Amino acid sequence: MEPIRIEDADDPRIAEFQAVRDRDLTGRGGRFIAEGTVVLRMLAQAHRAKSGFVAEKLLLLENRVSGLEDILGRFPDDVPVYVASSAVLDRIVGFHLHRGVLAIGRRAEEPSIADLLQNLPEKTLVVAAFGISNHDNIGSIFRNAAAFGADAVLLDAACCDPLYRKSLRVSVGSVLSVPYARTGTMTELLDALMSRDFAIWGLSPAGHAEIRDVPAHPKMALITGTEGDGLPAHILSAVKTARIAQMPGLDSLNAATATGIALYEIAMRQGRL
């Protein structure tokens, strides 16, 4: 489809892109913003693979189009591509968009925890995060999950939405490639894992085992808690716990960093890398 030029920042055809930062706070009614070339490529792959994510429309800086022809060719013709000058684009989104690449996507399918776990392979590795409110950490957890071959990410309802623009960008689009579910309480997610015979390890600075000593198991689950308080006592008492060795004097590692280190160790133990 030939790009459609936008001359007016108030053009109703690109209304979903207007005031991007304000909509980050108020929500988009089930839709999300994909920002940047890498995330756009991941959205194209997800749309093409029919993996539960759908691209609805694109908005590009006019001088970016020629360099994106390969990615644009992966979208079907019924996904409109709008282009604008830098001045018009900035008025649309409400700030200077130096990347010049935006898309509106929608999550068409939201699997339940039961369905997600049911469809995992026999040898499986999942990450569960409870109460993570920092968008950078959520994005980084997904990036780590993709890098070390995790099969799924489970988030309780207290976690922030991984499809938030910043989370999606920090994940380099991995939110669109790693299966996930965001629902329920931490107790409900833990019960779902236990009922399916996962070896569950809670990450904590006070963990009983060092992460490199955690034994391999066909079905592994790593769980992490909030940035400040970590996992609550009733969760830690219900699972095995692991720590990551570090120099004295520091309270703990960042949740995403700890998850990345733990994923690497377990992925190696399972022979994924």
PDB file of C-alpha atoms in Angstrom:
ATOM      1  CA  MET A   1       0.000   0.000   0.000  1.00  0.00           C
ATOM      2  CA  GLU A   2       1.304   3.436  -0.909  1.00  0.00           C
ATOM      3  CA  PRO A   3       2.010   5.695   2.101  1.00  0.00           C
ATOM      4  CA  ILE A   4      -0.711   8.230   2.866  1.00  0.00           C
ATOM      5  CA  ARG A   5       0.551  11.740   3.545  1.00  0.00           C
ATOM      6  CA  ILE A   6      -0.742  13.581   6.616  1.00  0.00           C
ATOM      7  CA  GLU A   7      -0.636  17.393   6.498  1.00  0.00           C
ATOM      8  CA  ASP A   8      -2.867  18.169   9.482  1.00  0.00           C
ATOM      9  CA  ALA A   9      -1.961  17.042  13.014  1.00  0.00           C
ATOM     10  CA  ASP A  10      -5.689  16.816  13.811  1.00  0.00           C
ATOM     11  CA  ASP A  11      -6.457  14.455  10.928  1.00  0.00           C
ATOM     12  CA  PRO A  12      -8.915  11.881  12.381  1.00  0.00           C
ATOM     13  CA  ARG A  13      -7.183   9.030  10.533  1.00  0.00           C
ATOM     14  CA  ILE A  14      -4.228   9.255  12.907  1.00  0.00           C
ATOM     15  CA  ALA A  15      -6.175  10.144  16.059  1.00  0.00           C
ATOM     16  CA  GLU A  16      -4.739   7.161  17.964  1.00  0.00           C
ATOM     17  CA  PHE A  17      -1.242   8.639  17.666  1.00  0.00           C
ATOM     18  CA  GLN A  18      -2.164  12.034  19.098  1.00  0.00           C
ATOM     19  CA  ALA A  19      -0.790  13.101  22.515  1.00  0.00           C
ATOM     20  CA  VAL A  20       1.208   9.907  22.962  1.00  0.00           C
ATOM     21  CA  ARG A  21       2.447  10.643  26.487  1.00  0.00           C
ATOM     22  CA  ASP A  22      -1.027  11.520  27.767  1.00  0.00           C
ATOM     23  CA  ARG A  23      -2.404   8.268  26.386  1.00  0.00           C
ATOM     24  CA  ASP A  24       0.435   6.387  28.063  1.00  0.00           C
ATOM     25  CA  LEU A  25      -1.164   7.460  31.324  1.00  0.00           C
ATOM     26  CA  THR A  26      -4.838   7.079  30.427  1.00  0.00           C
ATOM     27  CA  GLY A  27      -4.670   3.932  28.291  1.00  0.00           C
ATOM     28  CA  ARG A  28      -5.596   3.094  24.727  1.00  0.00           C
ATOM     29  CA  GLY A  29      -8.528   0.726  25.124  1.00  0.00           C
ATOM     30  CA  GLY A  30      -6.622  -2.498  24.481  1.00  0.00           C
ATOM     31  CA  ARG A  31      -4.253  -1.002  21.930  1.00  0.00           C
ATOM     32  CA  PHE A  32      -0.562  -0.199  22.256  1.00  0.00           C
ATOM     33  CA  ILE A  33       2.132   1.929  20.639  1.00  0.00           C
ATOM     34  CA  ALA A  34       5.094   0.221  18.977  1.00  0.00           C
ATOM     35  CA  GLU A  35       7.971   2.696  18.778  1.00  0.00           C
ATOM     36  CA  GLY A  36      11.213   2.370  16.819  1.00  0.00           C
ATOM     37  CA  THR A  37      12.516   0.158  14.033  1.00  0.00           C
ATOM     38  CA  VAL A  38      13.297  -2.922  16.131  1.00  0.00           C
ATOM     39  CA  VAL A  39       9.847  -3.028  17.761  1.00  0.00           C
ATOM     40  CA  LEU A  40       8.183  -2.382  14.400  1.00  0.00           C
ATOM     41  CA  ARG A  41       9.999  -5.400  12.956  1.00  0.00           C
ATOM     42  CA  MET A  42       8.839  -7.550  15.873  1.00  0.00           C
ATOM     43  CA  LEU A  43       5.255  -6.357  15.396  1.00  0.00           C
ATOM     44  CA  ALA A  44       5.436  -7.281  11.716  1.00  0.00           C
ATOM     45  CA  GLN A  45       6.664 -10.768  12.630  1.00  0.00           C
ATOM     46  CA  ALA A  46       3.967 -11.210  15.280  1.00  0.00           C
ATOM     47  CA  HIS A  47       1.223 -10.035  12.921  1.00  0.00           C
ATOM     48  CA  ARG A  48       2.461 -12.310  10.141  1.00  0.00           C
ATOM     49  CA  ALA A  49       2.732 -15.316  12.470  1.00  0.00           C
ATOM     50  CA  LYS A  50      -0.787 -14.713  13.849  1.00  0.00           C
ATOM     51  CA  SER A  51       0.634 -15.038  17.349  1.00  0.00           C
ATOM     52  CA  GLY A  52      -2.054 -12.941  19.031  1.00  0.00           C
ATOM     53  CA  PHE A  53      -0.886  -9.451  18.059  1.00  0.00           C
ATOM     54  CA  VAL A  54      -2.338  -7.377  15.223  1.00  0.00           C
ATOM     55  CA  ALA A  55      -0.924  -4.250  13.590  1.00  0.00           C
ATOM     56  CA  GLU A  56      -3.607  -1.674  12.777  1.00  0.00           C
ATOM     57  CA  LYS A  57      -1.771   1.317  11.308  1.00  0.00           C
ATOM     58  CA  LEU A  58       1.674   2.896  11.010  1.00  0.00           C
ATOM     59  CA  LEU A  59       2.858   6.507  11.261  1.00  0.00           C
ATOM     60  CA  LEU A  60       6.332   7.344   9.955  1.00  0.00           C
ATOM     61  CA  LEU A  61       8.562  10.338   9.488  1.00  0.00           C
ATOM     62  CA  GLU A  62       8.618  10.911   5.730  1.00  0.00           C
ATOM     63  CA  ASN A  63      12.387  10.473   5.377  1.00  0.00           C
ATOM     64  CA  ARG A  64      12.320   7.097   7.154  1.00  0.00           C
ATOM     65  CA  VAL A  65      10.142   5.309   4.610  1.00  0.00           C
ATOM     66  CA  SER A  66      12.815   4.312   2.104  1.00  0.00           C
ATOM     67  CA  GLY A  67      14.975   2.746   4.823  1.00  0.00           C
ATOM     68  CA  LEU A  68      12.056   0.688   6.130  1.00  0.00           C
ATOM     69  CA  GLU A  69      10.876  -0.882   2.867  1.00  0.00           C
ATOM     70  CA  ASP A  70      11.914  -4.388   3.929  1.00  0.00           C
ATOM     71  CA  ILE A  71       9.915  -4.179   7.183  1.00  0.00           C
ATOM     72  CA  LEU A  72       6.946  -2.451   5.551  1.00  0.00           C
ATOM     73  CA  GLY A  73       6.777  -5.245   3.003  1.00  0.00           C
ATOM     74  CA  ARG A  74       6.044  -7.720   5.793  1.00  0.00           C
ATOM     75  CA  PHE A  75       2.750  -6.043   6.679  1.00  0.00           C
ATOM     76  CA  PRO A  76      -0.369  -6.890   4.669  1.00  0.00           C
ATOM     77  CA  ASP A  77      -1.745  -4.265   2.311  1.00  0.00           C
ATOM     78  CA  ASP A  78      -4.734  -3.527   4.541  1.00  0.00           C
ATOM     79  CA  VAL A  79      -2.496  -1.999   7.235  1.00  0.00           C
ATOM     80  CA  PRO A  80      -2.336   1.707   6.296  1.00  0.00           C
ATOM     81  CA  VAL A  81       0.995   3.534   6.405  1.00  0.00           C
ATOM     82  CA  TYR A  82       0.787   7.256   7.139  1.00  0.00           C
ATOM     83  CA  VAL A  83       3.731   9.638   6.681  1.00  0.00           C
ATOM     84  CA  ALA A  84       4.296  13.175   7.877  1.00  0.00           C
ATOM     85  CA  SER A  85       6.976  15.836   8.020  1.00  0.00           C
ATOM     86  CA  SER A  86       8.960  16.238  11.221  1.00  0.00           C
ATOM     87  CA  ALA A  87       6.995  19.351  12.229  1.00  0.00           C
ATOM     88  CA  VAL A  88       3.607  17.701  11.703  1.00  0.00           C
ATOM     89  CA  LEU A  89       4.695  14.465  13.384  1.00  0.00           C
ATOM     90  CA  ASP A  90       5.878  16.345  16.454  1.00  0.00           C
ATOM     91  CA  ARG A  91       2.544  18.162  16.695  1.00  0.00           C
ATOM     92  CA  ILE A  92       0.692  14.851  16.421  1.00  0.00           C
ATOM     93  CA  VAL A  93       2.552  13.038  19.195  1.00  0.00           C
ATOM     94  CA  GLY A  94       3.167  16.086  21.387  1.00  0.00           C
ATOM     95  CA  PHE A  95       6.973  15.952  21.574  1.00  0.00           C
ATOM     96  CA  HIS A  96       9.975  15.603  19.259  1.00  0.00           C
ATOM     97  CA  LEU A  97       9.966  12.043  17.985  1.00  0.00           C
ATOM     98  CA  HIS A  98      13.535  11.565  16.789  1.00  0.00           C
ATOM     99  CA  ARG A  99      13.008   7.887  15.901  1.00  0.00           C
ATOM    100  CA  GLY A 100      10.185   8.792  13.568  1.00  0.00           C
ATOM    101  CA  VAL A 101       8.630   5.303  13.677  1.00  0.00           C
ATOM    102  CA  LEU A 102       5.300   4.495  15.354  1.00  0.00           C
ATOM    103  CA  ALA A 103       2.625   1.845  14.945  1.00  0.00           C
ATOM    104  CA  ILE A 104      -0.666   1.053  16.619  1.00  0.00           C
ATOM    105  CA  GLY A 105      -1.053  -2.585  17.600  1.00  0.00           C
ATOM    106  CA  ARG A 106      -3.685  -4.611  19.405  1.00  0.00           C
ATOM    107  CA  ARG A 107      -3.487  -7.800  21.417  1.00  0.00           C
ATOM    108  CA  ALA A 108      -6.105  -9.981  19.795  1.00  0.00           C
ATOM    109  CA  GLU A 109      -5.709 -12.986  22.095  1.00  0.00           C
ATOM    110  CA  GLU A 110      -5.080 -12.996  25.858  1.00  0.00           C
ATOM    111  CA  PRO A 111      -4.502 -16.545  27.051  1.00  0.00           C
ATOM    112  CA  SER A 112      -5.461 -17.644  30.535  1.00  0.00           C
ATOM    113  CA  ILE A 113      -2.768 -18.936  32.868  1.00  0.00           C
ATOM    114  CA  ALA A 114      -4.150 -22.451  32.431  1.00  0.00           C
ATOM    115  CA  ASP A 115      -4.065 -22.275  28.633  1.00  0.00           C
ATOM    116  CA  LEU A 116      -0.584 -20.778  28.597  1.00  0.00           C
ATOM    117  CA  LEU A 117       0.873 -23.451  30.891  1.00  0.00           C
ATOM    118  CA  GLN A 118      -1.004 -26.222  29.088  1.00  0.00           C
ATOM    119  CA  ASN A 119       0.725 -25.387  25.804  1.00  0.00           C
ATOM    120  CA  LEU A 120       4.295 -25.279  27.105  1.00  0.00           C
ATOM    121  CA  PRO A 121       6.838 -27.919  26.008  1.00  0.00           C
ATOM    122  CA  GLU A 122       7.817 -30.865  28.206  1.00  0.00           C
ATOM    123  CA  LYS A 123      11.145 -29.274  29.108  1.00  0.00           C
ATOM    124  CA  THR A 124      10.135 -25.777  30.046  1.00  0.00           C
ATOM    125  CA  LEU A 125      11.378 -22.636  31.755  1.00  0.00           C
ATOM    126  CA  VAL A 126       9.113 -19.796  32.868  1.00  0.00           C
ATOM    127  CA  VAL A 127       9.548 -16.531  34.730  1.00  0.00           C
ATOM    128  CA  ALA A 128       6.894 -15.252  37.134  1.00  0.00           C
ATOM    129  CA  ALA A 129       6.986 -11.647  38.349  1.00  0.00           C
ATOM    130  CA  PHE A 130       4.871 -10.301  41.190  1.00  0.00           C
ATOM    131  CA  GLY A 131       4.055  -6.638  41.781  1.00  0.00           C
ATOM    132  CA  ILE A 132       6.617  -5.158  39.376  1.00  0.00           C
ATOM    133  CA  SER A 133       5.514  -1.553  38.836  1.00  0.00           C
ATOM    134  CA  ASN A 134       8.589  -0.280  37.000  1.00  0.00           C
ATOM    135  CA  HIS A 135       8.161  -0.308  33.222  1.00  0.00           C
ATOM    136  CA  ASP A 136      11.903  -0.584  32.578  1.00  0.00           C
ATOM    137  CA  ASN A 137      12.115  -3.694  34.740  1.00  0.00           C
ATOM    138  CA  ILE A 138       9.148  -5.334  33.028  1.00  0.00           C
ATOM    139  CA  GLY A 139      10.671  -4.633  29.613  1.00  0.00           C
ATOM    140  CA  SER A 140      14.068  -5.938  30.722  1.00  0.00           C
ATOM    141  CA  ILE A 141      12.547  -9.120  32.175  1.00  0.00           C
ATOM    142  CA  PHE A 142      10.997  -9.875  28.782  1.00  0.00           C
ATOM    143  CA  ARG A 143      14.276  -9.112  27.019  1.00  0.00           C
ATOM    144  CA  ASN A 144      16.084 -11.491  29.370  1.00  0.00           C
ATOM    145  CA  ALA A 145      13.406 -14.144  28.871  1.00  0.00           C
ATOM    146  CA  ALA A 146      13.874 -13.957  25.105  1.00  0.00           C
ATOM    147  CA  ALA A 147      17.673 -13.920  25.342  1.00  0.00           C
ATOM    148  CA  PHE A 148      17.856 -17.069  27.470  1.00  0.00           C
ATOM    149  CA  GLY A 149      15.062 -18.998  25.803  1.00  0.00           C
ATOM    150  CA  ALA A 150      12.343 -18.857  28.470  1.00  0.00           C
ATOM    151  CA  ASP A 151       9.079 -20.320  27.242  1.00  0.00           C
ATOM    152  CA  ALA A 152       6.718 -17.907  28.997  1.00  0.00           C
ATOM    153  CA  VAL A 153       6.411 -14.979  31.397  1.00  0.00           C
ATOM    154  CA  LEU A 154       3.688 -14.916  34.058  1.00  0.00           C
ATOM    155  CA  LEU A 155       2.697 -11.607  35.625  1.00  0.00           C
ATOM    156  CA  ASP A 156       0.220 -11.066  38.424  1.00  0.00           C
ATOM    157  CA  ALA A 157      -2.403  -8.334  38.033  1.00  0.00           C
ATOM    158  CA  ALA A 158      -0.314  -5.995  40.232  1.00  0.00           C
ATOM    159  CA  CYS A 159       2.422  -5.810  37.578  1.00  0.00           C
ATOM    160  CA  CYS A 160       2.340  -2.943  35.108  1.00  0.00           C
ATOM    161  CA  ASP A 161       1.252  -3.653  31.548  1.00  0.00           C
ATOM    162  CA  PRO A 162       4.153  -4.957  29.422  1.00  0.00           C
ATOM    163  CA  LEU A 163       2.505  -3.365  26.375  1.00  0.00           C
ATOM    164  CA  TYR A 164       3.076   0.106  27.832  1.00  0.00           C
ATOM    165  CA  ARG A 165       5.176   2.024  25.277  1.00  0.00           C
ATOM    166  CA  LYS A 166       8.331   2.195  27.377  1.00  0.00           C
ATOM    167  CA  SER A 167       8.171  -1.453  28.486  1.00  0.00           C
ATOM    168  CA  LEU A 168       7.746  -2.571  24.906  1.00  0.00           C
ATOM    169  CA  ARG A 169      10.652  -0.416  23.760  1.00  0.00           C
ATOM    170  CA  VAL A 170      12.974  -1.575  26.558  1.00  0.00           C
ATOM    171  CA  SER A 171      12.104  -5.188  25.750  1.00  0.00           C
ATOM    172  CA  VAL A 172      13.240  -4.542  22.144  1.00  0.00           C
ATOM    173  CA  GLY A 173       9.910  -6.018  21.112  1.00  0.00           C
ATOM    174  CA  SER A 174      10.307  -9.248  23.088  1.00  0.00           C
ATOM    175  CA  VAL A 175       6.890  -8.667  24.684  1.00  0.00           C
ATOM    176  CA  LEU A 176       5.532  -9.538  21.229  1.00  0.00           C
ATOM    177  CA  SER A 177       7.514 -12.779  20.927  1.00  0.00           C
ATOM    178  CA  VAL A 178       7.561 -14.355  24.411  1.00  0.00           C
ATOM    179  CA  PRO A 179       4.175 -15.855  25.396  1.00  0.00           C
ATOM    180  CA  TYR A 180       2.766 -14.248  28.530  1.00  0.00           C
ATOM    181  CA  ALA A 181      -0.282 -13.831  30.702  1.00  0.00           C
ATOM    182  CA  ARG A 182      -1.012 -11.005  33.139  1.00  0.00           C
ATOM    183  CA  THR A 183      -3.789 -11.844  35.559  1.00  0.00           C
ATOM    184  CA  GLY A 184      -4.676 -12.999  39.054  1.00  0.00           C
ATOM    185  CA  THR A 185      -2.802 -12.863  42.344  1.00  0.00           C
ATOM    186  CA  MET A 186       0.627 -14.192  43.182  1.00  0.00           C
ATOM    187  CA  THR A 187      -0.981 -17.008  45.188  1.00  0.00           C
ATOM    188  CA  GLU A 188      -3.106 -18.040  42.205  1.00  0.00           C
ATOM    189  CA  LEU A 189      -0.094 -18.056  39.876  1.00  0.00           C
ATOM    190  CA  LEU A 190       1.938 -20.042  42.385  1.00  0.00           C
ATOM    191  CA  ASP A 191      -0.873 -22.584  42.786  1.00  0.00           C
ATOM    192  CA  ALA A 192      -1.076 -22.969  38.994  1.00  0.00           C
ATOM    193  CA  LEU A 193       2.650 -23.723  38.801  1.00  0.00           C
ATOM    194  CA  MET A 194       2.577 -26.111  41.746  1.00  0.00           C
ATOM    195  CA  SER A 195      -0.374 -28.045  40.322  1.00  0.00           C
ATOM    196  CA  ARG A 196       1.700 -28.712  37.206  1.00  0.00           C
ATOM    197  CA  ASP A 197       4.752 -29.993  39.116  1.00  0.00           C
ATOM    198  CA  PHE A 198       7.107 -27.114  38.425  1.00  0.00           C
ATOM    199  CA  ALA A 199      10.293 -26.820  40.432  1.00  0.00           C
ATOM    200  CA  ILE A 200       9.736 -23.278  41.724  1.00  0.00           C
ATOM    201  CA  TRP A 201      12.602 -21.104  42.905  1.00  0.00           C
ATOM    202  CA  GLY A 202      12.071 -17.703  44.499  1.00  0.00           C
ATOM    203  CA  LEU A 203      14.870 -15.180  43.972  1.00  0.00           C
ATOM    204  CA  SER A 204      15.881 -13.465  47.206  1.00  0.00           C
ATOM    205  CA  PRO A 205      19.117 -12.034  48.704  1.00  0.00           C
ATOM    206  CA  ALA A 206      18.395 -14.366  51.671  1.00  0.00           C
ATOM    207  CA  GLY A 207      17.875 -17.438  49.472  1.00  0.00           C
ATOM    208  CA  HIS A 208      19.040 -20.765  50.886  1.00  0.00           C
ATOM    209  CA  ALA A 209      20.866 -21.975  47.754  1.00  0.00           C
ATOM    210  CA  GLU A 210      23.315 -20.128  45.520  1.00  0.00           C
ATOM    211  CA  ILE A 211      21.818 -19.872  42.026  1.00  0.00           C
ATOM    212  CA  ARG A 212      24.672 -21.839  40.457  1.00  0.00           C
ATOM    213  CA  ASP A 213      23.854 -24.756  42.777  1.00  0.00           C
ATOM    214  CA  VAL A 214      20.184 -25.014  41.799  1.00  0.00           C
ATOM    215  CA  PRO A 215      19.680 -28.496  40.286  1.00  0.00           C
ATOM    216  CA  ALA A 216      18.217 -28.992  36.830  1.00  0.00           C
ATOM    217  CA  HIS A 217      14.587 -30.035  36.489  1.00  0.00           C
ATOM    218  CA  PRO A 218      12.472 -30.543  33.347  1.00  0.00           C
ATOM    219  CA  LYS A 219       9.981 -27.874  34.460  1.00  0.00           C
ATOM    220  CA  MET A 220      11.558 -24.820  36.075  1.00  0.00           C
ATOM    221  CA  ALA A 221       9.951 -21.610  37.301  1.00  0.00           C
ATOM    222  CA  LEU A 222      11.855 -18.568  38.589  1.00  0.00           C
ATOM    223  CA  ILE A 223       9.855 -16.006  40.553  1.00  0.00           C
ATOM    224  CA  THR A 224      10.797 -12.470  41.473  1.00  0.00           C
ATOM    225  CA  GLY A 225       9.084  -9.753  43.476  1.00  0.00           C
ATOM    226  CA  THR A 226       8.841  -5.987  43.711  1.00  0.00           C
ATOM    227  CA  GLU A 227      11.879  -3.750  43.381  1.00  0.00           C
ATOM    228  CA  GLY A 228      11.885  -2.687  47.017  1.00  0.00           C
ATOM    229  CA  ASP A 229      10.360  -5.398  49.196  1.00  0.00           C
ATOM    230  CA  GLY A 230      10.995  -8.427  47.023  1.00  0.00           C
ATOM    231  CA  LEU A 231       8.880 -11.536  47.462  1.00  0.00           C
ATOM    232  CA  PRO A 232       6.644 -11.579  50.563  1.00  0.00           C
ATOM    233  CA  ALA A 233       7.349 -14.013  53.385  1.00  0.00           C
ATOM    234  CA  HIS A 234       4.367 -16.269  52.689  1.00  0.00           C
ATOM    235  CA  ILE A 235       5.587 -16.845  49.115  1.00  0.00           C
ATOM    236  CA  LEU A 236       9.202 -17.428  50.145  1.00  0.00           C
ATOM    237  CA  SER A 237       8.073 -19.971  52.758  1.00  0.00           C
ATOM    238  CA  ALA A 238       6.100 -21.895  50.122  1.00  0.00           C
ATOM    239  CA  VAL A 239       8.939 -22.393  47.613  1.00  0.00           C
ATOM    240  CA  LYS A 240      12.639 -23.123  47.421  1.00  0.00           C
ATOM    241  CA  THR A 241      14.759 -19.987  47.413  1.00  0.00           C
ATOM    242  CA  ALA A 242      17.940 -18.983  45.614  1.00  0.00           C
ATOM    243  CA  ARG A 243      20.332 -16.085  46.015  1.00  0.00           C
ATOM    244  CA  ILE A 244      22.903 -14.521  43.697  1.00  0.00           C
ATOM    245  CA  ALA A 245      26.324 -14.009  45.258  1.00  0.00           C
ATOM    246  CA  GLN A 246      27.390 -10.371  45.427  1.00  0.00           C
ATOM    247  CA  MET A 247      29.781  -8.137  47.296  1.00  0.00           C
ATOM    248  CA  PRO A 248      28.709  -7.102  50.823  1.00  0.00           C
ATOM    249  CA  GLY A 249      27.248  -3.691  51.501  1.00  0.00           C
ATOM    250  CA  LEU A 250      24.548  -3.690  48.818  1.00  0.00           C
ATOM    251  CA  ASP A 251      20.977  -4.578  49.714  1.00  0.00           C
ATOM    252  CA  SER A 252      20.033  -6.445  46.532  1.00  0.00           C
ATOM    253  CA  LEU A 253      20.205  -6.517  42.758  1.00  0.00           C
ATOM    254  CA  ASN A 254      17.704  -4.840  40.477  1.00  0.00           C
ATOM    255  CA  ALA A 255      14.800  -7.233  39.813  1.00  0.00           C
ATOM    256  CA  ALA A 256      15.467  -7.441  36.080  1.00  0.00           C
ATOM    257  CA  THR A 257      19.220  -7.912  36.570  1.00  0.00           C
ATOM    258  CA  ALA A 258      18.672 -10.713  39.083  1.00  0.00           C
ATOM    259  CA  THR A 259      16.190 -12.388  36.751  1.00  0.00           C
ATOM    260  CA  GLY A 260      18.671 -12.211  33.868  1.00  0.00           C
ATOM    261  CA  ILE A 261      21.472 -13.815  35.877  1.00  0.00           C
ATOM    262  CA  ALA A 262      19.168 -16.538  37.191  1.00  0.00           C
ATOM    263  CA  LEU A 263      17.749 -17.249  33.729  1.00  0.00           C
ATOM    264  CA  TYR A 264      21.248 -17.650  32.324  1.00  0.00           C
ATOM    265  CA  GLU A 265      22.222 -20.148  35.021  1.00  0.00           C
ATOM    266  CA  ILE A 266      19.041 -22.216  34.694  1.00  0.00           C
ATOM    267  CA  ALA A 267      19.071 -22.108  30.883  1.00  0.00           C
ATOM    268  CA  MET A 268      22.620 -23.454  30.973  1.00  0.00           C
ATOM    269  CA  ARG A 269      21.540 -26.160  33.428  1.00  0.00           C
ATOM    270  CA  GLN A 270      18.713 -27.199  31.129  1.00  0.00           C
ATOM    271  CA  GLY A 271      20.989 -27.251  28.093  1.00  0.00           C
ATOM    272  CA  ARG A 272      19.222 -24.399  26.327  1.00  0.00           C
ATOM    273  CA  LEU A 273      22.397 -22.454  25.539  1.00  0.00           C
TER     274      LEU A 273
END
